[in-house]
PDB file of N, CA and C in Angstrom:
ATOM      1  N   UNK A 601     102.618  83.933  82.962  1.00  0.00           N
ATOM      2  CA  UNK A 601     102.029  85.247  82.973  1.00  0.00           C
ATOM      3  C   UNK A 601     102.562  86.117  81.843  1.00  0.00           C
ATOM      4  N   UNK A 602     103.809  85.954  81.508  1.00  0.00           N
ATOM      5  CA  UNK A 602     104.374  86.800  80.465  1.00  0.00           C
ATOM      6  C   UNK A 602     103.722  86.522  79.122  1.00  0.00           C
ATOM      7  N   UNK A 603     103.166  85.330  78.921  1.00  0.00           N
ATOM      8  CA  UNK A 603     102.442  85.040  77.682  1.00  0.00           C
ATOM      9  C   UNK A 603     101.234  85.941  77.535  1.00  0.00           C
ATOM     10  N   UNK A 604     100.630  86.263  78.642  1.00  0.00           N
ATOM     11  CA  UNK A 604      99.438  87.095  78.622  1.00  0.00           C
ATOM     12  C   UNK A 604      99.714  88.441  77.966  1.00  0.00           C
ATOM     13  N   UNK A 605     100.931  88.925  78.089  1.00  0.00           N
ATOM     14  CA  UNK A 605     101.312  90.200  77.497  1.00  0.00           C
ATOM     15  C   UNK A 605     102.376  90.023  76.424  1.00  0.00           C
ATOM     16  N   UNK A 606     102.344  88.898  75.759  1.00  0.00           N
ATOM     17  CA  UNK A 606     103.242  88.683  74.643  1.00  0.00           C
ATOM     18  C   UNK A 606     104.703  88.535  75.028  1.00  0.00           C
ATOM     19  N   UNK A 607     104.969  88.266  76.282  1.00  0.00           N
ATOM     20  CA  UNK A 607     106.335  88.031  76.696  1.00  0.00           C
ATOM     21  C   UNK A 607     107.118  89.277  77.061  1.00  0.00           C
ATOM     22  N   UNK A 608     106.494  90.445  77.072  1.00  0.00           N
ATOM     23  CA  UNK A 608     107.199  91.676  77.429  1.00  0.00           C
ATOM     24  C   UNK A 608     107.447  91.683  78.934  1.00  0.00           C
ATOM     25  N   UNK A 609     108.709  91.625  79.349  1.00  0.00           N
ATOM     26  CA  UNK A 609     108.995  91.553  80.788  1.00  0.00           C
ATOM     27  C   UNK A 609     108.554  92.789  81.566  1.00  0.00           C
ATOM     28  N   UNK A 610     108.635  93.973  80.982  1.00  0.00           N
ATOM     29  CA  UNK A 610     108.208  95.187  81.686  1.00  0.00           C
ATOM     30  C   UNK A 610     106.710  95.139  81.970  1.00  0.00           C
ATOM     31  N   UNK A 611     105.934  94.688  80.996  1.00  0.00           N
ATOM     32  CA  UNK A 611     104.488  94.568  81.182  1.00  0.00           C
ATOM     33  C   UNK A 611     104.167  93.546  82.260  1.00  0.00           C
ATOM     34  N   UNK A 612     104.919  92.470  82.282  1.00  0.00           N
ATOM     35  CA  UNK A 612     104.697  91.438  83.284  1.00  0.00           C
ATOM     36  C   UNK A 612     104.979  91.961  84.683  1.00  0.00           C
ATOM     37  N   UNK A 613     106.055  92.714  84.853  1.00  0.00           N
ATOM     38  CA  UNK A 613     106.391  93.283  86.165  1.00  0.00           C
ATOM     39  C   UNK A 613     105.296  94.240  86.622  1.00  0.00           C
ATOM     40  N   UNK A 614     104.836  95.099  85.729  1.00  0.00           N
ATOM     41  CA  UNK A 614     103.770  96.055  86.066  1.00  0.00           C
ATOM     42  C   UNK A 614     102.516  95.303  86.496  1.00  0.00           C
ATOM     43  N   UNK A 615     102.167  94.269  85.760  1.00  0.00           N
ATOM     44  CA  UNK A 615     100.987  93.469  86.072  1.00  0.00           C
ATOM     45  C   UNK A 615     101.117  92.810  87.441  1.00  0.00           C
ATOM     46  N   UNK A 616     102.272  92.237  87.718  1.00  0.00           N
ATOM     47  CA  UNK A 616     102.481  91.557  88.997  1.00  0.00           C
ATOM     48  C   UNK A 616     102.404  92.545  90.162  1.00  0.00           C
ATOM     49  N   UNK A 617     103.010  93.704  90.022  1.00  0.00           N
ATOM     50  CA  UNK A 617     102.976  94.714  91.087  1.00  0.00           C
ATOM     51  C   UNK A 617     101.536  95.165  91.356  1.00  0.00           C
ATOM     52  N   UNK A 618     100.782  95.429  90.296  1.00  0.00           N
ATOM     53  CA  UNK A 618      99.386  95.853  90.460  1.00  0.00           C
ATOM     54  C   UNK A 618      98.555  94.758  91.119  1.00  0.00           C
ATOM     55  N   UNK A 619      98.764  93.518  90.697  1.00  0.00           N
ATOM     56  CA  UNK A 619      98.010  92.405  91.272  1.00  0.00           C
ATOM     57  C   UNK A 619      98.355  92.189  92.747  1.00  0.00           C
ATOM     58  N   UNK A 620      99.622  92.320  93.104  1.00  0.00           N
ATOM     59  CA  UNK A 620     100.026  92.158  94.509  1.00  0.00           C
ATOM     60  C   UNK A 620      99.441  93.276  95.372  1.00  0.00           C
ATOM     61  N   UNK A 621      99.457  94.501  94.867  1.00  0.00           N
ATOM     62  CA  UNK A 621      98.871  95.625  95.614  1.00  0.00           C
ATOM     63  C   UNK A 621      97.389  95.370  95.863  1.00  0.00           C
ATOM     64  N   UNK A 622      96.675  94.949  94.827  1.00  0.00           N
ATOM     65  CA  UNK A 622      95.244  94.669  94.980  1.00  0.00           C
ATOM     66  C   UNK A 622      95.015  93.503  95.934  1.00  0.00           C
ATOM     67  N   UNK A 623      95.860  92.485  95.849  1.00  0.00           N
ATOM     68  CA  UNK A 623      95.718  91.328  96.729  1.00  0.00           C
ATOM     69  C   UNK A 623      95.886  91.718  98.198  1.00  0.00           C
ATOM     70  N   UNK A 624      96.860  92.553  98.486  1.00  0.00           N
ATOM     71  CA  UNK A 624      97.078  93.007  99.865  1.00  0.00           C
ATOM     72  C   UNK A 624      95.842  93.754 100.373  1.00  0.00           C
ATOM     73  N   UNK A 625      95.282  94.620  99.550  1.00  0.00           N
ATOM     74  CA  UNK A 625      94.095  95.378  99.956  1.00  0.00           C
ATOM     75  C   UNK A 625      92.898  94.453 100.170  1.00  0.00           C
ATOM     76  N   UNK A 626      92.727  93.497  99.286  1.00  0.00           N
ATOM     77  CA  UNK A 626      91.610  92.551  99.412  1.00  0.00           C
ATOM     78  C   UNK A 626      91.803  91.656 100.635  1.00  0.00           C
ATOM     79  N   UNK A 627      93.042  91.256 100.889  1.00  0.00           N
ATOM     80  CA  UNK A 627      93.317  90.466 102.097  1.00  0.00           C
ATOM     81  C   UNK A 627      92.947  91.242 103.356  1.00  0.00           C
ATOM     82  N   UNK A 628      93.296  92.532 103.386  1.00  0.00           N
ATOM     83  CA  UNK A 628      92.955  93.315 104.574  1.00  0.00           C
ATOM     84  C   UNK A 628      91.438  93.392 104.759  1.00  0.00           C
ATOM     85  N   UNK A 629      90.709  93.582 103.670  1.00  0.00           N
ATOM     86  CA  UNK A 629      89.241  93.617 103.757  1.00  0.00           C
ATOM     87  C   UNK A 629      88.737  92.301 104.348  1.00  0.00           C
ATOM     88  N   UNK A 630      89.244  91.181 103.850  1.00  0.00           N
ATOM     89  CA  UNK A 630      88.817  89.868 104.360  1.00  0.00           C
ATOM     90  C   UNK A 630      89.198  89.707 105.823  1.00  0.00           C
ATOM     91  N   UNK A 631      90.427  90.077 106.186  1.00  0.00           N
ATOM     92  CA  UNK A 631      90.854  89.968 107.580  1.00  0.00           C
ATOM     93  C   UNK A 631      89.957  90.808 108.482  1.00  0.00           C
ATOM     94  N   UNK A 632      89.620  92.013 108.035  1.00  0.00           N
ATOM     95  CA  UNK A 632      88.783  92.902 108.843  1.00  0.00           C
ATOM     96  C   UNK A 632      87.374  92.325 109.002  1.00  0.00           C
ATOM     97  N   UNK A 633      86.787  91.905 107.882  1.00  0.00           N
ATOM     98  CA  UNK A 633      85.414  91.411 107.925  1.00  0.00           C
ATOM     99  C   UNK A 633      85.278  90.140 108.756  1.00  0.00           C
ATOM    100  N   UNK A 634      86.312  89.293 108.715  1.00  0.00           N
ATOM    101  CA  UNK A 634      86.260  88.033 109.463  1.00  0.00           C
ATOM    102  C   UNK A 634      86.942  88.130 110.823  1.00  0.00           C
ATOM    103  N   UNK A 635      87.247  89.376 111.226  1.00  0.00           N
ATOM    104  CA  UNK A 635      87.800  89.663 112.547  1.00  0.00           C
ATOM    105  C   UNK A 635      89.068  88.859 112.863  1.00  0.00           C
ATOM    106  N   UNK A 636      90.026  88.937 111.939  1.00  0.00           N
ATOM    107  CA  UNK A 636      91.307  88.260 112.155  1.00  0.00           C
ATOM    108  C   UNK A 636      92.014  88.873 113.358  1.00  0.00           C
ATOM    109  N   UNK A 637      92.832  88.091 113.999  1.00  0.00           N
ATOM    110  CA  UNK A 637      93.550  88.506 115.206  1.00  0.00           C
ATOM    111  C   UNK A 637      94.552  89.620 114.866  1.00  0.00           C
ATOM    112  N   UNK A 638      94.339  90.851 115.358  1.00  0.00           N
ATOM    113  CA  UNK A 638      95.244  91.956 115.035  1.00  0.00           C
ATOM    114  C   UNK A 638      96.643  91.789 115.635  1.00  0.00           C
ATOM    115  N   UNK A 639      96.802  90.888 116.604  1.00  0.00           N
ATOM    116  CA  UNK A 639      98.116  90.653 117.203  1.00  0.00           C
ATOM    117  C   UNK A 639      98.971  89.705 116.357  1.00  0.00           C
ATOM    118  N   UNK A 640      98.356  89.057 115.365  1.00  0.00           N
ATOM    119  CA  UNK A 640      99.090  88.164 114.479  1.00  0.00           C
ATOM    120  C   UNK A 640     100.005  88.977 113.576  1.00  0.00           C
ATOM    121  N   UNK A 641     101.237  88.524 113.390  1.00  0.00           N
ATOM    122  CA  UNK A 641     102.216  89.267 112.584  1.00  0.00           C
ATOM    123  C   UNK A 641     101.775  89.451 111.139  1.00  0.00           C
ATOM    124  N   UNK A 642     101.196  88.417 110.533  1.00  0.00           N
ATOM    125  CA  UNK A 642     100.730  88.527 109.138  1.00  0.00           C
ATOM    126  C   UNK A 642      99.606  89.541 109.030  1.00  0.00           C
ATOM    127  N   UNK A 643      98.647  89.473 109.921  1.00  0.00           N
ATOM    128  CA  UNK A 643      97.519  90.414 109.904  1.00  0.00           C
ATOM    129  C   UNK A 643      98.031  91.835 110.099  1.00  0.00           C
ATOM    130  N   UNK A 644      98.966  92.014 111.020  1.00  0.00           N
ATOM    131  CA  UNK A 644      99.539  93.334 111.272  1.00  0.00           C
ATOM    132  C   UNK A 644     100.273  93.863 110.038  1.00  0.00           C
ATOM    133  N   UNK A 645     101.053  93.008 109.379  1.00  0.00           N
ATOM    134  CA  UNK A 645     101.791  93.428 108.183  1.00  0.00           C
ATOM    135  C   UNK A 645     100.837  93.793 107.047  1.00  0.00           C
ATOM    136  N   UNK A 646      99.814  92.961 106.844  1.00  0.00           N
ATOM    137  CA  UNK A 646      98.833  93.245 105.792  1.00  0.00           C
ATOM    138  C   UNK A 646      98.115  94.553 106.089  1.00  0.00           C
ATOM    139  N   UNK A 647      97.756  94.777 107.354  1.00  0.00           N
ATOM    140  CA  UNK A 647      97.077  96.012 107.736  1.00  0.00           C
ATOM    141  C   UNK A 647      97.956  97.235 107.463  1.00  0.00           C
ATOM    142  N   UNK A 648      99.211  97.181 107.891  1.00  0.00           N
ATOM    143  CA  UNK A 648     100.133  98.294 107.656  1.00  0.00           C
ATOM    144  C   UNK A 648     100.332  98.548 106.160  1.00  0.00           C
ATOM    145  N   UNK A 649     100.502  97.477 105.398  1.00  0.00           N
ATOM    146  CA  UNK A 649     100.698  97.609 103.955  1.00  0.00           C
ATOM    147  C   UNK A 649      99.448  98.171 103.278  1.00  0.00           C
ATOM    148  N   UNK A 650      98.292  97.677 103.680  1.00  0.00           N
ATOM    149  CA  UNK A 650      97.035  98.156 103.100  1.00  0.00           C
ATOM    150  C   UNK A 650      96.815  99.628 103.439  1.00  0.00           C
ATOM    151  N   UNK A 651      97.142 100.022 104.655  1.00  0.00           N
ATOM    152  CA  UNK A 651      97.019 101.437 105.023  1.00  0.00           C
ATOM    153  C   UNK A 651      97.904 102.314 104.155  1.00  0.00           C
ATOM    154  N   UNK A 652      99.113 101.847 103.878  1.00  0.00           N
ATOM    155  CA  UNK A 652     100.020 102.618 103.032  1.00  0.00           C
ATOM    156  C   UNK A 652      99.494 102.683 101.601  1.00  0.00           C
ATOM    157  N   UNK A 653      99.041 101.540 101.064  1.00  0.00           N
ATOM    158  CA  UNK A 653      98.542 101.500  99.688  1.00  0.00           C
ATOM    159  C   UNK A 653      97.265 102.321  99.508  1.00  0.00           C
ATOM    160  N   UNK A 654      96.455 102.384 100.548  1.00  0.00           N
ATOM    161  CA  UNK A 654      95.178 103.092 100.465  1.00  0.00           C
ATOM    162  C   UNK A 654      95.243 104.466 101.115  1.00  0.00           C
ATOM    163  N   UNK A 655      96.439 104.963 101.342  1.00  0.00           N
ATOM    164  CA  UNK A 655      96.581 106.259 102.003  1.00  0.00           C
ATOM    165  C   UNK A 655      95.839 107.380 101.316  1.00  0.00           C
ATOM    166  N   UNK A 656      95.804 107.352  99.996  1.00  0.00           N
ATOM    167  CA  UNK A 656      95.146 108.423  99.238  1.00  0.00           C
ATOM    168  C   UNK A 656      93.623 108.331  99.305  1.00  0.00           C
ATOM    169  N   UNK A 657      93.085 107.176  99.698  1.00  0.00           N
ATOM    170  CA  UNK A 657      91.624 107.030  99.730  1.00  0.00           C
ATOM    171  C   UNK A 657      91.096 106.859 101.148  1.00  0.00           C
ATOM    172  N   UNK A 658      91.968 106.991 102.120  1.00  0.00           N
ATOM    173  CA  UNK A 658      91.538 106.811 103.503  1.00  0.00           C
ATOM    174  C   UNK A 658      90.456 107.822 103.849  1.00  0.00           C
ATOM    175  N   UNK A 659      89.389 107.339 104.409  1.00  0.00           N
ATOM    176  CA  UNK A 659      88.240 108.151 104.828  1.00  0.00           C
ATOM    177  C   UNK A 659      87.574 108.886 103.668  1.00  0.00           C
ATOM    178  N   UNK A 660      87.718 108.369 102.468  1.00  0.00           N
ATOM    179  CA  UNK A 660      87.019 108.939 101.316  1.00  0.00           C
ATOM    180  C   UNK A 660      85.520 108.741 101.479  1.00  0.00           C
ATOM    181  N   UNK A 661      85.152 107.576 101.984  1.00  0.00           N
ATOM    182  CA  UNK A 661      83.747 107.264 102.241  1.00  0.00           C
ATOM    183  C   UNK A 661      83.531 107.238 103.749  1.00  0.00           C
ATOM    184  N   UNK A 662      82.482 107.877 104.215  1.00  0.00           N
ATOM    185  CA  UNK A 662      82.222 107.947 105.655  1.00  0.00           C
ATOM    186  C   UNK A 662      80.857 107.371 105.992  1.00  0.00           C
ATOM    187  N   UNK A 663      80.567 106.196 105.479  1.00  0.00           N
ATOM    188  CA  UNK A 663      79.303 105.533 105.792  1.00  0.00           C
ATOM    189  C   UNK A 663      79.310 105.096 107.251  1.00  0.00           C
ATOM    190  N   UNK A 664      78.129 104.892 107.806  1.00  0.00           N
ATOM    191  CA  UNK A 664      78.014 104.558 109.227  1.00  0.00           C
ATOM    192  C   UNK A 664      78.578 103.182 109.572  1.00  0.00           C
ATOM    193  N   UNK A 665      78.384 102.216 108.699  1.00  0.00           N
ATOM    194  CA  UNK A 665      78.841 100.855 108.971  1.00  0.00           C
ATOM    195  C   UNK A 665      80.353 100.747 108.796  1.00  0.00           C
ATOM    196  N   UNK A 666      81.036 100.289 109.845  1.00  0.00           N
ATOM    197  CA  UNK A 666      82.497 100.128 109.776  1.00  0.00           C
ATOM    198  C   UNK A 666      82.890  99.103 108.715  1.00  0.00           C
ATOM    199  N   UNK A 667      82.073  98.051 108.561  1.00  0.00           N
ATOM    200  CA  UNK A 667      82.370  97.042 107.542  1.00  0.00           C
ATOM    201  C   UNK A 667      82.309  97.651 106.139  1.00  0.00           C
ATOM    202  N   UNK A 668      81.244  98.382 105.850  1.00  0.00           N
ATOM    203  CA  UNK A 668      81.119  98.999 104.521  1.00  0.00           C
ATOM    204  C   UNK A 668      82.197 100.051 104.296  1.00  0.00           C
ATOM    205  N   UNK A 669      82.516 100.786 105.331  1.00  0.00           N
ATOM    206  CA  UNK A 669      83.564 101.810 105.230  1.00  0.00           C
ATOM    207  C   UNK A 669      84.906 101.160 104.853  1.00  0.00           C
ATOM    208  N   UNK A 670      85.215 100.027 105.474  1.00  0.00           N
ATOM    209  CA  UNK A 670      86.447  99.312 105.156  1.00  0.00           C
ATOM    210  C   UNK A 670      86.418  98.777 103.734  1.00  0.00           C
ATOM    211  N   UNK A 671      85.310  98.177 103.346  1.00  0.00           N
ATOM    212  CA  UNK A 671      85.189  97.643 101.982  1.00  0.00           C
ATOM    213  C   UNK A 671      85.361  98.757 100.957  1.00  0.00           C
ATOM    214  N   UNK A 672      84.718  99.882 101.165  1.00  0.00           N
ATOM    215  CA  UNK A 672      84.791 100.980 100.198  1.00  0.00           C
ATOM    216  C   UNK A 672      86.168 101.647 100.188  1.00  0.00           C
ATOM    217  N   UNK A 673      86.705 101.954 101.372  1.00  0.00           N
ATOM    218  CA  UNK A 673      87.969 102.701 101.441  1.00  0.00           C
ATOM    219  C   UNK A 673      89.191 101.881 101.059  1.00  0.00           C
ATOM    220  N   UNK A 674      89.100 100.557 101.146  1.00  0.00           N
ATOM    221  CA  UNK A 674      90.214  99.714 100.716  1.00  0.00           C
ATOM    222  C   UNK A 674      89.912  99.013  99.398  1.00  0.00           C
ATOM    223  N   UNK A 675      88.635  98.844  99.085  1.00  0.00           N
ATOM    224  CA  UNK A 675      88.257  98.203  97.821  1.00  0.00           C
ATOM    225  C   UNK A 675      88.470  99.115  96.623  1.00  0.00           C
ATOM    226  N   UNK A 676      88.180 100.400  96.780  1.00  0.00           N
ATOM    227  CA  UNK A 676      88.382 101.344  95.673  1.00  0.00           C
ATOM    228  C   UNK A 676      89.834 101.366  95.214  1.00  0.00           C
ATOM    229  N   UNK A 677      90.816 101.508  96.110  1.00  0.00           N
ATOM    230  CA  UNK A 677      92.195 101.487  95.625  1.00  0.00           C
ATOM    231  C   UNK A 677      92.572 100.148  94.983  1.00  0.00           C
ATOM    232  N   UNK A 678      92.014  99.047  95.469  1.00  0.00           N
ATOM    233  CA  UNK A 678      92.305  97.748  94.850  1.00  0.00           C
ATOM    234  C   UNK A 678      91.847  97.750  93.392  1.00  0.00           C
ATOM    235  N   UNK A 679      90.649  98.245  93.159  1.00  0.00           N
ATOM    236  CA  UNK A 679      90.119  98.316  91.789  1.00  0.00           C
ATOM    237  C   UNK A 679      90.949  99.281  90.948  1.00  0.00           C
ATOM    238  N   UNK A 680      91.304 100.420  91.515  1.00  0.00           N
ATOM    239  CA  UNK A 680      92.102 101.414  90.778  1.00  0.00           C
ATOM    240  C   UNK A 680      93.463 100.832  90.405  1.00  0.00           C
ATOM    241  N   UNK A 681      94.133 100.162  91.355  1.00  0.00           N
ATOM    242  CA  UNK A 681      95.437  99.568  91.051  1.00  0.00           C
ATOM    243  C   UNK A 681      95.318  98.514  89.953  1.00  0.00           C
ATOM    244  N   UNK A 682      94.260  97.706  90.011  1.00  0.00           N
ATOM    245  CA  UNK A 682      94.074  96.694  88.976  1.00  0.00           C
ATOM    246  C   UNK A 682      93.819  97.334  87.610  1.00  0.00           C
ATOM    247  N   UNK A 683      92.912  98.301  87.567  1.00  0.00           N
ATOM    248  CA  UNK A 683      92.585  98.938  86.286  1.00  0.00           C
ATOM    249  C   UNK A 683      93.783  99.668  85.692  1.00  0.00           C
ATOM    250  N   UNK A 684      94.435 100.481  86.499  1.00  0.00           N
ATOM    251  CA  UNK A 684      95.572 101.247  85.991  1.00  0.00           C
ATOM    252  C   UNK A 684      96.741 100.322  85.662  1.00  0.00           C
ATOM    253  N   UNK A 685      97.034  99.377  86.548  1.00  0.00           N
ATOM    254  CA  UNK A 685      98.142  98.453  86.313  1.00  0.00           C
ATOM    255  C   UNK A 685      97.958  97.636  85.049  1.00  0.00           C
ATOM    256  N   UNK A 686      96.756  97.113  84.844  1.00  0.00           N
ATOM    257  CA  UNK A 686      96.505  96.314  83.654  1.00  0.00           C
ATOM    258  C   UNK A 686      96.494  97.185  82.399  1.00  0.00           C
ATOM    259  N   UNK A 687      95.973  98.382  82.505  1.00  0.00           N
ATOM    260  CA  UNK A 687      95.975  99.290  81.347  1.00  0.00           C
ATOM    261  C   UNK A 687      97.408  99.671  80.954  1.00  0.00           C
ATOM    262  N   UNK A 688      98.213 100.015  81.938  1.00  0.00           N
ATOM    263  CA  UNK A 688      99.609 100.391  81.667  1.00  0.00           C
ATOM    264  C   UNK A 688     100.380  99.191  81.112  1.00  0.00           C
ATOM    265  N   UNK A 689     100.171  98.015  81.705  1.00  0.00           N
ATOM    266  CA  UNK A 689     100.870  96.824  81.212  1.00  0.00           C
ATOM    267  C   UNK A 689     100.464  96.515  79.775  1.00  0.00           C
ATOM    268  N   UNK A 690      99.206  96.661  79.461  1.00  0.00           N
ATOM    269  CA  UNK A 690      98.757  96.444  78.088  1.00  0.00           C
ATOM    270  C   UNK A 690      99.361  97.445  77.130  1.00  0.00           C
ATOM    271  N   UNK A 691      99.445  98.682  77.580  1.00  0.00           N
ATOM    272  CA  UNK A 691     100.045  99.745  76.756  1.00  0.00           C
ATOM    273  C   UNK A 691     101.536  99.510  76.523  1.00  0.00           C
ATOM    274  N   UNK A 692     102.234  99.116  77.588  1.00  0.00           N
ATOM    275  CA  UNK A 692     103.663  98.825  77.481  1.00  0.00           C
ATOM    276  C   UNK A 692     103.881  97.648  76.523  1.00  0.00           C
ATOM    277  N   UNK A 693     103.009  96.670  76.603  1.00  0.00           N
ATOM    278  CA  UNK A 693     103.142  95.506  75.759  1.00  0.00           C
ATOM    279  C   UNK A 693     102.960  95.834  74.275  1.00  0.00           C
ATOM    280  N   UNK A 694     102.101  96.789  73.984  1.00  0.00           N
ATOM    281  CA  UNK A 694     101.808  97.133  72.593  1.00  0.00           C
ATOM    282  C   UNK A 694     102.692  98.223  72.026  1.00  0.00           C
ATOM    283  N   UNK A 695     103.634  98.719  72.823  1.00  0.00           N
ATOM    284  CA  UNK A 695     104.504  99.779  72.283  1.00  0.00           C
ATOM    285  C   UNK A 695     105.817  99.244  71.792  1.00  0.00           C
TER     286      UNK A 695
END
């Protein structure tokens, strides 16, 4: 992964953090849509983490469908974390 940013370790760390944040949010969307068992420890941890990561966008969209509401309210922060994280990592790499 560090090759992707020319070997700059700071850029690599930023990229990994952004990717992990987005992955957690996307996992929660998948768990919700496929009705994963909420009593499972992994599902519970992903849900809690996703709620924390998406705290700023919670209830931003109030569509009637619970599935679409989850996709929008957790998908937007995933995209934002990816865009900002990759932009910052690219900037750090080029400075």
